Amino acid sequence: MGRETLLHPPPPSTTTATATHTPPPPPPLPSLPSLTQAGPSGGVSASAPSPSASPSSPAIVATTAVATAVAAPPTSLAPGFRFHPTDEELVIYYLKRKVCGKSFRFDAISEVDIYRSEPWDLADKSRLKTRDQEWYFFSALDKKYGNGGRMNRATSKGYWKATGNDRPVKHEQRTVGLKKTLVFHSGRAPDGKRTNWVMHEYRLVDEELERARSGSSQPQVRLLSLQLEV
């Protein structure tokens, strides 16, 4: 018989291995929505940014997208917003700037010849599209007689009749404009039939008008607020 050779494991090394701790890789950054696409419910759906973007890129993308999302055309307002200026704002800002030929930050009032249109046709001519039963317009004066002071407020199917006295519009304790209320009557005077169409006509008083028109060739303009009373 041959001799069996016993193999013994080598003795443990006396050299102490130095343990090297390698930290685990950082977790991936959470995906941020880019906020650039309208969702099916009318809201904003989220889409993840490109994986190659740097850590600071998602914030830039989100900021830019938010600015894009809230941008709206100048003829519409976001839900919940209303265009309800006061009498003072209508006269001292909108009407006065129009007479001076200056621009507006928000161009919400269109210019029409309001006395050549029927009141029920004017809503479609409004620059600001809202569900409110009130519309605003600029309209140049239409005198009934060339050199007279009476205004021609007749349309092809009726006429606007003033009711009550003109009311002052004040700014800083001084009168800057006058507000006249008119009601539309169908037919011809004096047998016209009163309707639910009401209009408020704003004009600058003579002192403010001269101050605004100095150096401007803009014709005399009135600001009109048209309402359908229920």
Coordinates of C-alpha atoms in Angstrom, one line a residue:
M1 CA 0.0 0.0 0.0
G2 CA 1.1 3.5 -0.7
R3 CA 1.6 6.0 2.0
E4 CA -1.1 8.6 2.5
T5 CA 0.1 12.2 2.6
L6 CA -1.9 14.4 4.9
L7 CA -2.3 18.0 3.7
H8 CA -2.6 20.6 6.5
P9 CA -3.9 24.1 5.9
P10 CA -1.2 26.8 6.0
P11 CA -0.9 28.7 9.2
P12 CA -2.7 32.0 9.4
S13 CA -0.8 34.9 8.3
T14 CA 0.5 37.2 10.9
T15 CA 0.1 40.2 8.7
T16 CA -3.0 42.3 9.7
A17 CA -5.0 43.4 6.7
T18 CA -6.0 47.0 6.7
A19 CA -9.8 47.4 6.2
T20 CA -10.8 50.0 3.7
H21 CA -14.3 51.4 4.0
T22 CA -15.9 52.4 0.8
P23 CA -19.1 54.5 1.3
P24 CA -22.1 53.4 -0.7
P25 CA -23.0 55.6 -3.7
P26 CA -25.5 58.4 -3.0
P27 CA -29.1 57.7 -3.8
P28 CA -30.3 59.1 -7.1
L29 CA -32.0 62.5 -7.0
P30 CA -35.8 62.4 -7.1
S31 CA -37.3 63.3 -10.5
L32 CA -38.8 66.8 -10.5
P33 CA -41.7 67.6 -12.8
S34 CA -41.0 70.0 -15.6
L35 CA -44.5 71.5 -15.5
T36 CA -44.7 72.1 -19.3
Q37 CA -47.6 70.1 -20.4
A38 CA -51.3 70.4 -19.8
G39 CA -52.8 67.3 -18.3
P40 CA -56.1 65.7 -19.3
S41 CA -58.0 67.4 -16.5
G42 CA -56.9 70.9 -17.5
G43 CA -54.1 71.0 -14.9
V44 CA -50.4 70.5 -15.4
S45 CA -48.9 67.0 -15.9
A46 CA -45.4 66.2 -14.7
S47 CA -42.6 64.9 -17.0
A48 CA -39.2 64.0 -15.6
P49 CA -36.1 66.0 -16.7
S50 CA -33.3 64.5 -18.7
P51 CA -31.0 62.1 -16.7
S52 CA -28.0 64.0 -18.0
A53 CA -29.1 67.2 -16.4
S54 CA -26.9 68.6 -13.6
P55 CA -28.4 68.7 -10.0
S56 CA -29.2 72.4 -10.5
S57 CA -31.0 71.9 -13.8
P58 CA -34.3 70.7 -12.4
A59 CA -34.9 73.9 -10.4
I60 CA -34.2 76.0 -13.5
V61 CA -36.5 73.9 -15.6
A62 CA -39.3 74.1 -13.0
T63 CA -38.9 77.8 -12.6
T64 CA -39.0 78.4 -16.4
A65 CA -42.0 76.1 -16.7
V66 CA -44.0 77.9 -14.0
A67 CA -43.5 81.2 -15.8
T68 CA -44.7 79.6 -19.0
A69 CA -47.7 78.0 -17.3
V70 CA -49.1 81.2 -15.8
A71 CA -48.6 83.3 -19.0
A72 CA -51.9 84.1 -20.6
P73 CA -53.0 86.0 -23.6
P74 CA -53.8 89.7 -22.8
T75 CA -57.5 89.1 -23.7
S76 CA -58.3 86.5 -21.0
L77 CA -58.0 86.2 -17.3
A78 CA -57.2 83.1 -15.2
P79 CA -60.1 81.5 -13.3
G80 CA -60.9 83.5 -10.2
F81 CA -59.7 86.8 -11.5
R82 CA -62.1 89.6 -12.4
F83 CA -61.8 93.0 -14.1
H84 CA -63.7 95.2 -11.7
P85 CA -62.1 98.7 -11.7
T86 CA -63.6 101.4 -9.6
D87 CA -65.0 104.6 -11.0
E88 CA -61.9 106.5 -10.0
E89 CA -59.6 103.9 -11.7
L90 CA -61.6 104.0 -14.9
V91 CA -61.3 107.8 -15.1
I92 CA -57.9 108.6 -13.7
Y93 CA -56.0 105.7 -15.2
Y94 CA -57.8 104.1 -18.2
L95 CA -59.6 107.1 -19.6
K96 CA -56.9 109.6 -19.0
R97 CA -54.2 107.4 -20.4
K98 CA -56.3 106.8 -23.5
V99 CA -56.9 110.5 -24.0
C100 CA -53.1 111.1 -23.6
G101 CA -52.3 108.4 -26.2
K102 CA -50.4 106.3 -23.6
S103 CA -50.3 102.5 -23.6
F104 CA -51.6 100.1 -20.9
R105 CA -49.9 97.4 -19.0
F106 CA -53.0 95.2 -19.6
D107 CA -55.0 96.2 -22.7
A108 CA -58.5 95.2 -21.5
I109 CA -60.7 97.8 -23.2
S110 CA -61.4 97.8 -26.9
E111 CA -62.4 100.9 -28.9
V112 CA -65.7 100.7 -30.8
D113 CA -68.3 103.1 -32.2
I114 CA -70.8 102.1 -29.5
Y115 CA -73.7 104.1 -30.9
R116 CA -73.5 102.3 -34.3
S117 CA -74.0 98.9 -32.7
E118 CA -76.9 97.4 -30.8
P119 CA -76.1 96.6 -27.2
W120 CA -76.6 92.8 -27.6
D121 CA -73.9 92.8 -30.4
L122 CA -71.3 94.6 -28.3
A123 CA -70.3 91.7 -26.1
D124 CA -68.5 90.0 -29.0
K125 CA -66.5 93.2 -29.6
S126 CA -65.1 93.3 -26.1
R127 CA -61.4 92.7 -25.9
L128 CA -61.7 91.0 -22.5
K129 CA -63.5 87.7 -22.7
T130 CA -65.2 86.9 -19.4
R131 CA -68.5 85.4 -18.2
D132 CA -69.4 88.6 -16.4
Q133 CA -72.4 90.5 -17.7
E134 CA -70.3 93.7 -18.0
W135 CA -68.2 95.0 -20.8
Y136 CA -65.9 98.1 -21.2
F137 CA -65.3 100.2 -24.3
F138 CA -63.7 103.4 -25.5
S139 CA -65.8 105.4 -27.9
A140 CA -65.3 108.7 -29.6
L141 CA -67.9 111.4 -29.3
D142 CA -70.6 111.5 -31.9
K143 CA -72.3 114.9 -31.8
K144 CA -75.8 115.2 -33.1
Y145 CA -75.1 118.6 -34.6
G146 CA -71.7 119.7 -35.9
N147 CA -71.0 122.5 -33.4
G148 CA -73.6 121.6 -30.7
G149 CA -73.2 119.9 -27.4
R150 CA -75.8 117.2 -27.8
M151 CA -74.6 113.7 -28.4
N152 CA -76.1 111.3 -30.9
R153 CA -76.9 108.2 -29.0
A154 CA -79.3 106.5 -31.4
T155 CA -78.7 103.1 -33.1
S156 CA -80.6 101.6 -36.0
K157 CA -83.0 99.7 -33.6
G158 CA -83.2 102.1 -30.6
Y159 CA -81.6 104.8 -28.6
W160 CA -79.8 105.4 -25.3
K161 CA -81.7 107.6 -22.9
A162 CA -80.0 109.4 -19.9
T163 CA -81.5 108.8 -16.5
G164 CA -80.8 110.8 -13.4
N165 CA -78.1 113.4 -13.0
D166 CA -74.4 113.1 -13.7
R167 CA -72.4 112.0 -10.7
P168 CA -68.9 113.3 -9.9
V169 CA -65.9 110.9 -9.8
K170 CA -63.4 112.1 -7.3
H171 CA -59.7 111.6 -6.9
E172 CA -57.9 112.9 -3.8
Q173 CA -60.9 115.1 -2.9
R174 CA -61.2 116.7 -6.3
T175 CA -63.6 116.0 -9.1
V176 CA -61.7 114.4 -12.1
G177 CA -64.7 113.1 -14.1
L178 CA -68.4 112.7 -14.4
K179 CA -70.5 109.5 -14.7
K180 CA -73.7 109.4 -16.7
T181 CA -76.2 106.5 -16.6
L182 CA -78.1 105.6 -19.7
V183 CA -80.8 103.0 -20.5
F184 CA -81.4 101.5 -23.9
H185 CA -84.9 101.9 -25.4
S186 CA -85.9 99.9 -28.4
G187 CA -87.8 101.8 -31.1
R188 CA -87.9 105.5 -31.6
A189 CA -88.4 108.3 -29.1
P190 CA -90.7 109.2 -27.4
D191 CA -92.4 105.8 -27.8
G192 CA -89.4 103.6 -27.2
K193 CA -89.6 100.5 -24.9
R194 CA -87.2 100.4 -22.0
T195 CA -84.9 97.4 -21.9
N196 CA -82.5 95.8 -19.3
W197 CA -79.4 97.2 -21.1
V198 CA -77.7 99.9 -18.9
M199 CA -74.6 101.8 -19.7
H200 CA -72.4 104.1 -17.6
E201 CA -70.6 106.8 -19.6
Y202 CA -67.4 108.3 -18.0
R203 CA -65.8 111.5 -19.2
L204 CA -63.1 113.8 -17.9
V205 CA -64.1 117.1 -16.5
D206 CA -63.0 120.2 -18.5
E207 CA -59.9 120.9 -16.4
E208 CA -58.7 117.3 -16.5
L209 CA -59.5 117.0 -20.1
E210 CA -57.4 120.0 -21.1
R211 CA -54.6 118.8 -18.9
A212 CA -54.7 115.3 -20.5
R213 CA -55.1 116.6 -24.0
S214 CA -52.2 119.1 -23.9
G215 CA -49.8 118.1 -26.7
S216 CA -52.1 115.3 -27.9
S217 CA -54.1 115.0 -31.1
Q218 CA -56.4 112.3 -29.6
P219 CA -60.1 113.1 -30.2
Q220 CA -62.5 113.4 -27.2
V221 CA -63.1 109.9 -26.0
R222 CA -65.6 108.5 -23.5
L223 CA -65.2 105.3 -21.5
L224 CA -68.3 103.2 -21.4
S225 CA -69.4 100.4 -19.0
L226 CA -72.1 98.2 -20.5
Q227 CA -74.3 96.0 -18.3
L228 CA -77.2 93.6 -18.8
E229 CA -79.3 93.8 -15.7
V230 CA -81.3 90.7 -14.8

